[in-house]
mmCIF file of C-alpha atoms in Angstrom:
data_model
loop_
_atom_site.group_PDB
_atom_site.id
_atom_site.type_symbol
_atom_site.label_atom_id
_atom_site.label_comp_id
_atom_site.label_asym_id
_atom_site.label_seq_id
_atom_site.Cartn_x
_atom_site.Cartn_y
_atom_site.Cartn_z
ATOM 1 C CA UNK P 955 37.255 31.689 -18.566
ATOM 2 C CA UNK P 956 35.577 31.061 -15.145
ATOM 3 C CA UNK P 957 33.146 33.839 -15.327
ATOM 4 C CA UNK P 958 31.455 32.209 -18.499
ATOM 5 C CA UNK P 959 31.034 28.687 -16.911
ATOM 6 C CA UNK P 960 27.505 28.159 -15.558
ATOM 7 C CA UNK P 961 26.117 25.856 -12.843
ATOM 8 C CA UNK P 962 24.594 23.603 -15.666
ATOM 9 C CA UNK P 963 28.122 22.920 -16.899
ATOM 10 C CA UNK P 964 29.209 21.351 -13.524
ATOM 11 C CA UNK P 965 26.036 20.221 -11.726
ATOM 12 C CA UNK P 966 25.130 16.670 -10.955
ATOM 13 C CA UNK P 967 22.425 15.588 -13.246
ATOM 14 C CA UNK P 968 21.733 12.035 -12.036
ATOM 15 C CA UNK P 969 20.272 12.993 -8.651
ATOM 16 C CA UNK P 970 20.203 10.791 -5.613
ATOM 17 C CA UNK P 971 16.733 11.572 -4.138
ATOM 18 C CA UNK P 972 15.279 10.864 -0.901
ATOM 19 C CA UNK P 973 11.446 10.719 0.070
ATOM 20 C CA UNK P 974 9.974 12.465 3.043
ATOM 21 C CA UNK P 975 8.537 9.118 4.380
ATOM 22 C CA UNK P 976 11.976 7.479 4.185
ATOM 23 C CA UNK P 977 13.311 6.336 7.331
ATOM 24 C CA UNK P 978 16.315 8.357 8.444
ATOM 25 C CA UNK P 979 18.764 5.367 8.833
ATOM 26 C CA UNK P 980 17.940 4.276 5.400
ATOM 27 C CA UNK P 981 18.435 7.804 3.966
ATOM 28 C CA UNK P 982 21.815 7.829 5.758
ATOM 29 C CA UNK P 983 22.688 4.531 4.156
ATOM 30 C CA UNK P 984 21.802 5.750 0.662
ATOM 31 C CA UNK P 985 23.911 8.864 1.349
ATOM 32 C CA UNK P 986 26.873 6.863 2.460
ATOM 33 C CA UNK P 987 26.715 4.405 -0.429
ATOM 34 C CA UNK P 988 26.772 7.469 -2.975
ATOM 35 C CA UNK P 989 29.316 9.257 -1.072
ATOM 36 C CA UNK P 990 27.169 12.418 -0.911
ATOM 37 C CA UNK P 991 26.538 14.728 2.069
ATOM 38 C CA UNK P 992 23.276 15.797 1.258
ATOM 39 C CA UNK P 993 20.277 15.074 -1.032
ATOM 40 C CA UNK P 994 17.018 16.625 -2.245
ATOM 41 C CA UNK P 995 13.777 15.180 -0.647
ATOM 42 C CA UNK P 996 10.894 14.734 -3.026
ATOM 43 C CA UNK P 997 7.086 14.198 -2.501
ATOM 44 C CA UNK P 998 5.023 11.537 -4.436
ATOM 45 C CA UNK P 999 4.758 14.123 -7.333
ATOM 46 C CA UNK P 1000 8.583 14.424 -7.741
ATOM 47 C CA UNK P 1001 8.326 18.152 -6.235
ATOM 48 C CA UNK P 1002 11.187 19.266 -4.005
ATOM 49 C CA UNK P 1003 10.029 19.565 -0.581
ATOM 50 C CA UNK P 1004 13.220 19.891 1.316
ATOM 51 C CA UNK P 1005 16.808 18.869 1.712
ATOM 52 C CA UNK P 1006 18.405 16.302 3.956
ATOM 53 C CA UNK P 1007 21.996 16.571 4.857
ATOM 54 C CA UNK P 1008 24.729 15.325 7.319
ATOM 55 C CA UNK P 1009 23.845 17.908 9.736
ATOM 56 C CA UNK P 1010 20.223 16.974 9.690
ATOM 57 C CA UNK P 1011 21.197 13.310 10.281
ATOM 58 C CA UNK P 1012 23.536 14.408 13.090
ATOM 59 C CA UNK P 1013 20.690 16.243 14.656
ATOM 60 C CA UNK P 1014 18.550 13.127 14.681
ATOM 61 C CA UNK P 1015 21.429 11.073 16.324
ATOM 62 C CA UNK P 1016 21.592 13.633 19.032
ATOM 63 C CA UNK P 1017 17.751 13.797 19.604
ATOM 64 C CA UNK P 1018 17.274 9.978 19.511
ATOM 65 C CA UNK P 1019 20.270 9.525 22.104
ATOM 66 C CA UNK P 1020 18.916 12.216 24.550
ATOM 67 C CA UNK P 1021 15.209 10.952 24.264
ATOM 68 C CA UNK P 1022 16.094 7.147 23.918
ATOM 69 C CA UNK P 1023 13.957 6.899 20.854
ATOM 70 C CA UNK P 1024 14.277 5.276 17.529
ATOM 71 C CA UNK P 1025 15.123 7.192 14.205
ATOM 72 C CA UNK P 1026 12.292 8.806 12.663
ATOM 73 C CA UNK P 1027 11.288 9.762 9.078
ATOM 74 C CA UNK P 1028 13.252 12.169 6.880
ATOM 75 C CA UNK P 1029 10.411 14.737 6.931
ATOM 76 C CA UNK P 1030 10.942 15.182 10.776
ATOM 77 C CA UNK P 1031 14.677 16.201 10.175
ATOM 78 C CA UNK P 1032 15.012 17.685 6.753
ATOM 79 C CA UNK P 1033 15.361 21.360 5.929
ATOM 80 C CA UNK P 1034 12.146 22.576 4.563
ATOM 81 C CA UNK P 1035 13.269 26.135 3.449
ATOM 82 C CA UNK P 1036 15.417 25.220 0.570
ATOM 83 C CA UNK P 1037 17.636 27.743 -1.294
ATOM 84 C CA UNK P 1038 18.007 26.738 -4.860
ATOM 85 C CA UNK P 1039 19.975 28.242 -7.603
ATOM 86 C CA UNK P 1040 19.438 28.545 -11.603
ATOM 87 C CA UNK P 1041 21.155 26.258 -14.054
ATOM 88 C CA UNK P 1042 22.378 29.443 -16.000
ATOM 89 C CA UNK P 1043 24.052 31.098 -13.020
ATOM 90 C CA UNK P 1044 27.633 31.857 -13.427
ATOM 91 C CA UNK P 1045 30.031 29.438 -11.006
ATOM 92 C CA UNK P 1046 31.596 32.823 -9.892
ATOM 93 C CA UNK P 1047 28.268 34.058 -8.627
ATOM 94 C CA UNK P 1048 27.749 30.665 -6.962
ATOM 95 C CA UNK P 1049 31.195 30.704 -5.445
ATOM 96 C CA UNK P 1050 30.142 34.028 -3.828
ATOM 97 C CA UNK P 1051 26.973 32.460 -2.493
ATOM 98 C CA UNK P 1052 28.645 29.395 -1.070
ATOM 99 C CA UNK P 1053 31.359 31.754 0.507
ATOM 100 C CA UNK P 1054 28.466 33.773 2.393
ATOM 101 C CA UNK P 1055 26.545 30.611 3.401
ATOM 102 C CA UNK P 1056 27.055 27.484 5.367
ATOM 103 C CA UNK P 1057 25.205 25.442 2.735
ATOM 104 C CA UNK P 1058 27.341 22.835 1.117
ATOM 105 C CA UNK P 1059 25.170 21.976 -1.919
ATOM 106 C CA UNK P 1060 22.246 23.761 -3.812
ATOM 107 C CA UNK P 1061 19.442 22.144 -5.971
ATOM 108 C CA UNK P 1062 19.449 23.526 -9.397
ATOM 109 C CA UNK P 1063 16.457 24.608 -11.191
ATOM 110 C CA UNK P 1064 15.577 25.300 -14.867
ATOM 111 C CA UNK P 1065 12.126 26.322 -15.972
ATOM 112 C CA UNK P 1066 10.618 25.544 -12.654
ATOM 113 C CA UNK P 1067 12.061 22.050 -12.786
ATOM 114 C CA UNK P 1068 14.572 20.411 -10.419
ATOM 115 C CA UNK P 1069 17.283 19.379 -12.898
ATOM 116 C CA UNK P 1070 20.493 18.807 -10.674
ATOM 117 C CA UNK P 1071 22.393 19.649 -7.575
ATOM 118 C CA UNK P 1072 25.701 21.457 -7.242
ATOM 119 C CA UNK P 1073 28.233 21.433 -4.396
ATOM 120 C CA UNK P 1074 31.275 23.431 -3.354
ATOM 121 C CA UNK P 1075 33.461 20.714 -4.822
ATOM 122 C CA UNK P 1076 31.768 21.005 -8.145
ATOM 123 C CA UNK P 1077 32.760 24.877 -8.128
ATOM 124 C CA UNK P 1078 36.371 24.121 -7.287
ATOM 125 C CA UNK P 1079 36.446 21.492 -10.098
ATOM 126 C CA UNK P 1080 35.104 24.193 -12.454
ATOM 127 C CA UNK P 1081 38.108 26.504 -11.357
ATOM 128 C CA UNK P 1082 40.713 23.876 -11.587
ATOM 129 C CA UNK P 1083 39.585 22.776 -15.176
ATOM 130 C CA UNK P 1084 39.393 26.216 -16.384
ATOM 131 C CA UNK P 1085 42.945 27.202 -15.242
#
C-alpha cells in the first residue's frame, strides 16, 4: 500500500554532490554525466549549503550571455534556501508537497544528516511498484 511507503524506501542514497567553489560548467558536466537535474551543494565539512539545478544553470547561461562574462562558481547561482524532507515521510505526503511546489527533488535528512535525495520520478516509481 502506497501510504506505508516512505521516502527512505525510494530515495537515492549514493549522492552526486557538488561543491560551492566548483566552476558552474564543471558542475553541469557532472549533472549531465549522471543524468540528474540537480544536486546538493556541500561545504568543506560535508554540510548542505544549497542545491544547484538545471534552472540555476540556465540562469548562469542567460547572465553570462547578457553580461558577456565567463561562468562563475556554483555558489553564485545555487539556491541557498533549501527545503528538505525527512527519510520517514510517507511518499503520499511527499507527492502532495511536490504537487504544491515547483521543486523537482528534495534532499533527505535523517537525524540531522543528509542521507539522500528524492525526486518526482522516485515517487512515481513507488506508485507503479505498489500497484
